[in-house]
Tab-separated table of C-alpha atoms and ligand atoms in Angstrom:
chain	number	residue	atom	x	y	z
A	1	UNK	CA	-62.454	-39.587	-12.373
A	2	UNK	CA	-62.545	-42.053	-9.454
A	3	UNK	CA	-60.512	-41.588	-6.293
A	4	UNK	CA	-57.681	-43.886	-7.442
A	5	UNK	CA	-57.294	-41.891	-10.672
A	6	UNK	CA	-57.432	-38.633	-8.733
A	7	UNK	CA	-54.808	-39.946	-6.319
A	8	UNK	CA	-52.524	-40.876	-9.251
A	9	UNK	CA	-52.986	-37.452	-10.795
A	10	UNK	CA	-52.203	-35.634	-7.537
A	11	UNK	CA	-49.294	-37.942	-6.783
A	12	UNK	CA	-47.673	-37.227	-10.149
A	13	UNK	CA	-47.515	-33.565	-9.204
A	14	UNK	CA	-47.175	-33.601	-5.430
A	15	UNK	CA	-45.271	-36.734	-4.512
A	16	UNK	CA	-42.372	-34.769	-3.022
A	17	UNK	CA	-44.538	-32.096	-1.400
A	18	UNK	CA	-47.487	-33.813	0.295
A	19	UNK	CA	-47.254	-37.025	2.384
A	20	UNK	CA	-48.791	-40.043	0.671
A	21	UNK	CA	-51.378	-40.731	3.340
A	22	UNK	CA	-52.645	-37.156	3.029
A	23	UNK	CA	-52.771	-37.433	-0.757
A	24	UNK	CA	-54.961	-40.542	-0.583
A	25	UNK	CA	-57.363	-38.899	1.850
A	26	UNK	CA	-57.526	-35.651	-0.093
A	27	UNK	CA	-58.011	-37.419	-3.410
A	28	UNK	CA	-61.242	-38.871	-2.024
A	29	UNK	CA	-62.462	-35.433	-0.970
A	30	UNK	CA	-61.457	-34.004	-4.365
A	31	UNK	CA	-63.681	-36.574	-6.096
A	32	UNK	CA	-66.592	-35.604	-3.835
A	33	UNK	CA	-65.994	-31.916	-4.576
A	34	UNK	CA	-65.912	-32.491	-8.322
A	35	UNK	CA	-69.172	-34.437	-8.160
A	36	UNK	CA	-70.869	-31.651	-6.158
A	37	UNK	CA	-69.435	-29.070	-8.538
A	38	UNK	CA	-71.162	-30.797	-11.455
A	39	UNK	CA	-74.454	-31.267	-9.631
A	40	UNK	CA	-74.605	-27.613	-8.552
A	41	UNK	CA	-73.271	-26.124	-11.796
A	42	UNK	CA	-70.455	-24.408	-9.915
A	43	UNK	CA	-67.031	-23.075	-10.806
A	44	UNK	CA	-64.136	-23.186	-8.325
A	45	UNK	CA	-61.529	-20.430	-8.354
A	46	UNK	CA	-58.267	-21.211	-6.499
A	47	UNK	CA	-55.874	-18.496	-5.394
A	48	UNK	CA	-52.135	-19.143	-5.701
A	49	UNK	CA	-51.902	-19.317	-1.883
A	50	UNK	CA	-54.076	-22.410	-1.570
A	51	UNK	CA	-52.516	-25.518	-0.077
A	52	UNK	CA	-50.991	-27.728	-2.814
A	53	UNK	CA	-53.460	-30.635	-2.602
A	54	UNK	CA	-56.366	-28.260	-3.123
A	55	UNK	CA	-54.548	-26.087	-5.662
A	56	UNK	CA	-53.728	-29.040	-7.915
A	57	UNK	CA	-57.044	-30.893	-7.731
A	58	UNK	CA	-60.385	-29.074	-7.733
A	59	UNK	CA	-60.101	-25.483	-9.060
A	60	UNK	CA	-61.283	-24.816	-12.607
A	61	UNK	CA	-59.015	-21.794	-12.626
A	62	UNK	CA	-56.019	-20.824	-10.499
A	63	UNK	CA	-54.140	-17.549	-10.333
A	64	UNK	CA	-53.782	-14.240	-8.534
A	65	UNK	CA	-56.553	-11.819	-7.577
A	66	UNK	CA	-56.550	-10.154	-10.974
A	67	UNK	CA	-56.831	-13.409	-12.956
A	68	UNK	CA	-59.531	-14.736	-10.725
A	69	UNK	CA	-61.528	-11.482	-10.838
A	70	UNK	CA	-61.592	-11.821	-14.601
A	71	UNK	CA	-62.706	-15.448	-14.421
A	72	UNK	CA	-65.413	-14.519	-11.904
A	73	UNK	CA	-66.680	-11.788	-14.229
A	74	UNK	CA	-66.849	-14.154	-17.210
A	75	UNK	CA	-68.346	-17.308	-15.730
A	76	UNK	CA	-71.806	-18.494	-16.717
A	77	UNK	CA	-72.008	-21.058	-13.889
A	78	UNK	CA	-74.654	-20.574	-11.191
A	79	UNK	CA	-72.256	-20.724	-8.251
A	80	UNK	CA	-68.735	-19.330	-7.791
A	81	UNK	CA	-66.794	-21.026	-4.982
A	82	UNK	CA	-63.904	-18.725	-4.146
A	83	UNK	CA	-60.980	-20.568	-2.559
A	84	UNK	CA	-59.290	-17.413	-1.331
A	85	UNK	CA	-60.246	-14.777	1.234
A	86	UNK	CA	-63.314	-12.615	1.778
A	87	UNK	CA	-62.248	-9.543	-0.185
A	88	UNK	CA	-61.660	-11.763	-3.237
A	89	UNK	CA	-65.079	-13.372	-2.938
A	90	UNK	CA	-66.593	-9.903	-2.565
A	91	UNK	CA	-64.835	-8.815	-5.758
A	92	UNK	CA	-66.377	-11.804	-7.559
A	93	UNK	CA	-69.820	-10.723	-6.315
A	94	UNK	CA	-69.164	-7.108	-7.333
A	95	UNK	CA	-68.337	-8.229	-10.866
A	96	UNK	CA	-70.979	-10.894	-11.292
A	97	UNK	CA	-73.883	-10.075	-8.950
A	98	UNK	CA	-76.429	-12.505	-10.381
A	99	UNK	CA	-74.301	-15.485	-9.273
A	100	UNK	CA	-74.181	-17.091	-5.847
A	101	UNK	CA	-70.668	-16.549	-4.467
A	102	UNK	CA	-69.483	-18.895	-1.721
A	103	UNK	CA	-66.461	-18.456	0.540
A	104	UNK	CA	-65.652	-21.833	2.114
A	105	UNK	CA	-64.479	-20.423	5.478
A	106	UNK	CA	-66.473	-17.647	7.105
A	107	UNK	CA	-63.501	-16.073	8.873
A	108	UNK	CA	-61.078	-15.918	5.936
A	109	UNK	CA	-60.171	-12.240	6.319
A	110	UNK	CA	-56.983	-10.274	5.587
A	111	UNK	CA	-54.897	-7.923	7.742
A	112	UNK	CA	-54.696	-5.418	4.895
A	113	UNK	CA	-58.446	-5.353	4.257
A	114	UNK	CA	-59.038	-4.928	7.980
A	115	UNK	CA	-56.566	-2.029	8.278
A	116	UNK	CA	-58.899	0.559	6.735
A	117	UNK	CA	-62.590	1.467	6.755
A	118	UNK	CA	-64.787	3.388	4.331
A	119	UNK	CA	-64.946	6.138	6.941
A	120	UNK	CA	-61.129	6.407	6.925
A	121	UNK	CA	-61.211	6.858	3.140
A	122	UNK	CA	-63.892	9.539	3.409
A	123	UNK	CA	-61.762	11.351	6.017
A	124	UNK	CA	-58.726	11.222	3.708
A	125	UNK	CA	-60.789	12.541	0.808
A	126	UNK	CA	-61.993	15.407	3.009
A	127	UNK	CA	-58.413	16.157	3.979
A	128	UNK	CA	-57.115	16.015	0.390
A	129	UNK	CA	-60.064	17.218	-1.696
A	130	UNK	CA	-60.004	16.338	-5.376
A	131	UNK	CA	-57.076	13.893	-5.047
A	132	UNK	CA	-57.904	10.577	-6.782
A	133	UNK	CA	-57.995	7.444	-4.620
A	134	UNK	CA	-56.389	4.144	-5.660
A	135	UNK	CA	-57.145	1.153	-3.458
A	136	UNK	CA	-55.435	-2.182	-3.564
A	137	UNK	CA	-57.918	-4.987	-4.248
A	138	UNK	CA	-57.100	-6.314	-0.773
A	139	UNK	CA	-59.885	-4.159	0.680
A	140	UNK	CA	-63.560	-4.676	1.441
A	141	UNK	CA	-66.326	-3.589	-0.929
A	142	UNK	CA	-67.292	-0.454	1.018
A	143	UNK	CA	-63.683	0.803	0.817
A	144	UNK	CA	-63.560	0.047	-2.925
A	145	UNK	CA	-66.822	1.982	-3.264
A	146	UNK	CA	-65.073	5.107	-1.957
A	147	UNK	CA	-62.266	4.735	-4.501
A	148	UNK	CA	-61.732	6.000	-8.026
A	149	UNK	CA	-59.887	2.895	-9.162
A	150	UNK	CA	-58.512	-0.356	-7.738
A	151	UNK	CA	-55.168	-2.004	-8.403
A	152	UNK	CA	-53.390	-5.286	-7.754
A	153	UNK	CA	-49.715	-5.832	-7.012
A	154	UNK	CA	-49.195	-6.593	-10.705
A	155	UNK	CA	-50.594	-3.308	-12.027
A	156	UNK	CA	-50.209	-0.855	-9.100
A	157	UNK	CA	-47.621	1.425	-10.741
A	158	UNK	CA	-49.489	1.402	-14.081
A	159	UNK	CA	-52.744	2.331	-12.346
A	160	UNK	CA	-51.093	5.233	-10.482
A	161	UNK	CA	-49.473	6.483	-13.701
A	162	UNK	CA	-52.764	6.125	-15.608
A	163	UNK	CA	-54.353	8.836	-13.469
A	164	UNK	CA	-51.948	11.555	-14.716
A	165	UNK	CA	-52.465	13.321	-11.418
A	166	UNK	CA	-49.853	15.316	-9.466
A	167	UNK	CA	-50.999	13.595	-6.283
A	168	UNK	CA	-52.630	10.208	-5.638
A	169	UNK	CA	-54.024	8.636	-2.458
A	170	UNK	CA	-52.806	5.013	-2.443
A	171	UNK	CA	-54.393	2.644	0.127
A	172	UNK	CA	-53.969	0.709	2.336
A	173	UNK	CA	-50.645	-1.187	2.066
A	174	UNK	CA	-47.755	0.876	3.413
A	175	UNK	CA	-45.077	-1.294	1.833
A	176	UNK	CA	-46.740	-1.648	-1.553
A	177	UNK	CA	-47.214	2.143	-1.573
A	178	UNK	CA	-43.534	2.717	-0.739
A	179	UNK	CA	-42.478	0.224	-3.406
A	180	UNK	CA	-44.718	1.943	-5.976
A	181	UNK	CA	-43.277	5.315	-4.888
A	182	UNK	CA	-39.759	3.947	-5.465
A	183	UNK	CA	-40.721	2.471	-8.837
A	184	UNK	CA	-42.404	5.640	-10.099
A	185	UNK	CA	-39.975	8.106	-8.495
A	186	UNK	CA	-42.681	9.660	-6.333
A	187	UNK	CA	-42.396	11.067	-2.828
A	188	UNK	CA	-44.793	9.569	-0.297
A	189	UNK	CA	-46.294	10.784	2.988
A	190	UNK	CA	-48.412	9.011	5.594
A	191	UNK	CA	-50.846	11.530	7.032
A	192	UNK	CA	-52.607	11.407	10.380
A	193	UNK	CA	-56.331	11.885	10.450
A	194	UNK	CA	-56.346	13.865	13.729
A	195	UNK	CA	-57.851	17.365	13.291
A	196	UNK	CA	-55.215	19.765	11.927
A	197	UNK	CA	-55.153	23.095	10.104
A	198	UNK	CA	-56.041	22.720	6.386
A	199	UNK	CA	-53.186	21.477	4.230
A	200	UNK	CA	-51.838	23.506	1.330
A	201	UNK	CA	-52.159	21.904	-2.104
A	202	UNK	CA	-49.374	19.621	-3.336
A	203	UNK	CA	-46.864	20.964	-5.821
A	204	UNK	CA	-46.956	24.565	-4.650
A	205	UNK	CA	-44.057	25.170	-2.330
A	206	UNK	CA	-41.308	23.998	-0.041
A	207	UNK	CA	-40.281	20.385	0.396
A	208	UNK	CA	-41.095	18.359	3.452
A	209	UNK	CA	-43.625	16.193	5.239
A	210	UNK	CA	-47.359	16.102	5.490
A	211	UNK	CA	-47.873	19.768	6.347
A	212	UNK	CA	-45.616	20.839	3.511
A	213	UNK	CA	-45.772	20.344	-0.144
A	214	UNK	CA	-43.484	17.961	-1.967
A	215	UNK	CA	-45.453	14.729	-2.101
A	216	UNK	CA	-47.142	12.851	-4.877
A	217	UNK	CA	-48.408	9.759	-3.047
A	218	UNK	CA	-50.442	9.680	0.144
A	219	UNK	CA	-50.271	6.315	1.882
A	220	UNK	CA	-51.784	4.433	4.808
A	221	UNK	CA	-50.221	2.211	7.454
A	222	UNK	CA	-51.805	-1.137	6.485
A	223	UNK	CA	-49.551	-4.201	6.360
A	224	UNK	CA	-49.805	-7.782	5.193
A	225	UNK	CA	-49.148	-9.776	8.342
A	226	UNK	CA	-47.297	-12.417	6.303
A	227	UNK	CA	-45.056	-10.363	4.021
A	228	UNK	CA	-44.078	-7.826	6.677
A	229	UNK	CA	-42.302	-10.620	8.562
A	230	UNK	CA	-39.570	-11.211	5.977
A	231	UNK	CA	-36.343	-9.324	6.681
A	232	UNK	CA	-33.067	-8.503	4.969
A	233	UNK	CA	-31.383	-10.689	7.607
A	234	UNK	CA	-33.430	-13.655	6.371
A	235	UNK	CA	-32.107	-13.043	2.854
A	236	UNK	CA	-28.520	-12.663	4.086
A	237	UNK	CA	-28.758	-15.883	6.100
A	238	UNK	CA	-30.000	-17.859	3.086
A	239	UNK	CA	-27.417	-16.275	0.760
A	240	UNK	CA	-24.638	-17.170	3.224
A	241	UNK	CA	-25.668	-20.798	2.947
A	242	UNK	CA	-26.595	-20.808	-0.764
A	243	UNK	CA	-24.599	-18.098	-2.574
A	244	UNK	CA	-26.227	-18.931	-5.926
A	245	UNK	CA	-29.793	-18.475	-4.677
A	246	UNK	CA	-32.084	-16.134	-6.638
A	247	UNK	CA	-34.327	-14.215	-4.241
A	248	UNK	CA	-37.893	-13.339	-5.251
A	249	UNK	CA	-40.074	-11.115	-3.086
A	250	UNK	CA	-43.642	-9.878	-3.207
A	251	UNK	CA	-44.130	-6.085	-3.231
A	252	UNK	CA	-46.078	-6.360	0.040
A	253	UNK	CA	-42.608	-6.954	1.597
A	254	UNK	CA	-40.702	-3.950	2.956
A	255	UNK	CA	-38.761	-1.774	0.464
A	256	UNK	CA	-35.531	-2.966	2.132
A	257	UNK	CA	-36.416	-6.609	1.423
A	258	UNK	CA	-37.463	-5.733	-2.134
A	259	UNK	CA	-34.154	-3.875	-2.669
A	260	UNK	CA	-32.182	-6.872	-1.383
A	261	UNK	CA	-34.022	-9.289	-3.710
A	262	UNK	CA	-33.099	-10.208	-7.264
A	263	UNK	CA	-36.688	-9.790	-8.416
A	264	UNK	CA	-39.910	-8.435	-6.960
A	265	UNK	CA	-43.331	-8.965	-8.467
A	266	UNK	CA	-46.866	-10.192	-8.013
A	267	UNK	CA	-47.536	-13.865	-7.386
A	268	UNK	CA	-48.048	-14.479	-11.115
A	269	UNK	CA	-44.901	-12.544	-11.994
A	270	UNK	CA	-42.891	-14.702	-9.557
A	271	UNK	CA	-44.329	-17.886	-11.059
A	272	UNK	CA	-43.403	-16.699	-14.564
A	273	UNK	CA	-39.937	-15.664	-13.411
A	274	UNK	CA	-39.181	-19.154	-12.076
A	275	UNK	CA	-40.554	-20.767	-15.245
A	276	UNK	CA	-38.564	-18.521	-17.563
A	277	UNK	CA	-35.176	-18.438	-15.820
A	278	UNK	CA	-32.687	-21.229	-15.370
A	279	UNK	CA	-31.231	-20.751	-11.878
A	280	UNK	CA	-30.918	-23.994	-9.923
A	281	UNK	CA	-32.251	-22.486	-6.677
A	282	UNK	CA	-34.776	-19.806	-5.682
A	283	UNK	CA	-35.875	-18.302	-2.387
A	284	UNK	CA	-39.541	-17.311	-2.611
A	285	UNK	CA	-40.511	-14.651	-0.079
A	286	UNK	CA	-44.268	-14.964	-0.096
A	287	UNK	CA	-46.946	-17.150	1.401
A	288	UNK	CA	-45.464	-20.593	1.995
A	289	UNK	CA	-48.150	-22.589	0.165
A	290	UNK	CA	-47.366	-20.676	-2.992
A	291	UNK	CA	-43.724	-21.729	-2.641
A	292	UNK	CA	-44.987	-25.323	-2.464
A	293	UNK	CA	-47.111	-24.806	-5.567
A	294	UNK	CA	-44.194	-23.357	-7.544
A	295	UNK	CA	-41.962	-26.195	-6.331
A	296	UNK	CA	-44.536	-28.735	-7.538
A	297	UNK	CA	-44.624	-27.123	-10.985
A	298	UNK	CA	-40.817	-26.900	-11.260
A	299	UNK	CA	-39.479	-30.157	-9.803
A	300	UNK	CA	-36.051	-29.712	-11.405
A	301	UNK	CA	-35.477	-26.472	-9.470
A	302	UNK	CA	-34.771	-26.139	-5.774
A	303	UNK	CA	-37.369	-23.890	-4.139
A	304	UNK	CA	-36.405	-22.548	-0.737
A	305	UNK	CA	-39.191	-21.023	1.357
A	306	UNK	CA	-39.350	-19.562	4.841
A	307	UNK	CA	-42.451	-21.114	6.264
A	308	UNK	CA	-42.425	-19.552	9.715
A	309	UNK	CA	-45.645	-17.822	8.733
A	310	UNK	CA	-48.569	-19.093	6.761
A	311	UNK	CA	-51.397	-16.707	6.108
A	312	UNK	CA	-53.856	-17.566	8.888
A	313	UNK	CA	-56.721	-16.490	6.632
A	314	UNK	CA	-55.807	-18.409	3.474
A	315	UNK	CA	-55.043	-21.343	5.727
A	316	UNK	CA	-58.684	-21.641	6.780
A	317	UNK	CA	-59.679	-22.664	3.247
A	318	UNK	CA	-59.323	-26.443	3.234
A	319	UNK	CA	-60.648	-29.197	1.011
A	320	UNK	CA	-63.119	-30.200	3.701
A	321	UNK	CA	-64.462	-26.643	3.914
A	322	UNK	CA	-64.634	-26.418	0.129
A	323	UNK	CA	-66.673	-29.628	-0.047
A	324	UNK	CA	-68.976	-28.387	2.725
A	325	UNK	CA	-69.396	-25.030	1.011
A	326	UNK	CA	-70.912	-26.832	-1.969
A	327	UNK	CA	-72.831	-29.317	0.143
A	328	UNK	CA	-74.443	-26.758	2.449
A	329	UNK	CA	-74.377	-23.691	0.187
A	330	UNK	CA	-72.197	-21.713	2.575
A	331	UNK	CA	-70.927	-19.030	3.248
A	332	UNK	CA	-72.875	-16.809	0.893
A	333	UNK	CA	-71.195	-13.479	0.127
A	334	UNK	CA	-73.485	-10.526	-0.395
A	335	UNK	CA	-72.646	-6.905	-1.144
A	336	UNK	CA	-75.374	-4.250	-0.750
A	337	UNK	CA	-76.335	-3.012	-4.221
A	338	UNK	CA	-75.620	0.663	-3.489
A	339	UNK	CA	-72.041	-0.236	-2.455
A	340	UNK	CA	-71.632	-2.814	-5.207
A	341	UNK	CA	-72.425	-0.384	-8.007
A	342	UNK	CA	-69.812	2.120	-6.818
A	343	UNK	CA	-67.213	-0.580	-6.104
A	344	UNK	CA	-67.877	-2.056	-9.562
A	345	UNK	CA	-66.796	1.193	-11.219
A	346	UNK	CA	-63.450	1.138	-9.386
A	347	UNK	CA	-62.790	-2.540	-10.141
A	348	UNK	CA	-63.945	-2.310	-13.754
A	349	UNK	CA	-61.716	0.708	-14.354
A	350	UNK	CA	-58.767	-1.341	-13.104
A	351	UNK	CA	-59.663	-4.290	-15.349
A	352	UNK	CA	-59.685	-1.952	-18.348
A	353	UNK	CA	-56.071	-1.007	-17.593
A	354	UNK	CA	-55.041	-4.671	-17.352
B	1	SF4	S1	-51.215	-13.125	2.660
B	1	SF4	FE1	-51.390	-11.055	3.542
B	1	SF4	S2	-52.457	-9.867	1.970
B	1	SF4	FE2	-52.801	-12.050	1.490
B	1	SF4	S3	-54.716	-12.570	2.535
B	1	SF4	FE3	-53.065	-13.082	3.959
B	1	SF4	S4	-52.871	-11.259	5.243
B	1	SF4	FE4	-54.037	-10.632	3.413
């Protein structure tokens, strides 16, 4: 496909979303990327939060973390370029270690992944011996390696239930943990790791907080710096202006925001919801670029989004960086084998649940 054809293809989808001058420029880069992709026998995976011009041009596969993990595990290409953030690229390497995994921007991190260390998980396990550990995929490989099983926002409750355990450690997203607790009817505590007298075992006595006994989930105070910003007041303000709006929120939003929404689900679940329902107008409380991508796929529907925050990490993955990743073979993601093998077990166990 030459750059004029690429421009036409992108324009058909993004005319109302991306300025024309930008589309022309990005179409040229997309052609370069596709050429490099062929030469290097690479596959490009694009997370739902990628900017629209990138999302609708160069990825071979798009989707949420779970989809893309599966694609990473199955690919027979030599190089996986992960247009997402570091923990996602690490997960690709964990699942398919013989491939070269490239993350186009070196500093594409995540506030959730950075909220917890492997040492924190070991301290929690020492404090709650024998309690299984579930970690959200938004964590680094060494944290996954300390876990029994991983989860994504689309399967978090199913993963917790699959353990059939009276008590589960659920890390690191405070809001996702609270939303899972609400969904599964479990009581959650957020322990401190400061030295304290040994805790009694869960399920044996009086009700109460950390030092007492009626809890089934043990959480951590990590937050997504994007989703934590949405408030119930935001929803009320939009509903005052558009009474017919259908509000969709990601479960990394606070439980109050989730309760005030019409629907809460993973990025894929939100995309499906918009496709399968017939409301004229939606408010999408998640990363702004994803709102753009849903709007592009559903031009007949009005997609409201609050773009006061874009994820500063996802935002570093641009078409220029993606081209340069292929050109200069950068930035290579490696996971030490001893960590990878243990993290693999936790990720694989999650993939088996679906
Ligand atoms: S949107 Fe939130 S959870 Fe996703 S990468 Fe950015 S900071 Fe992390």
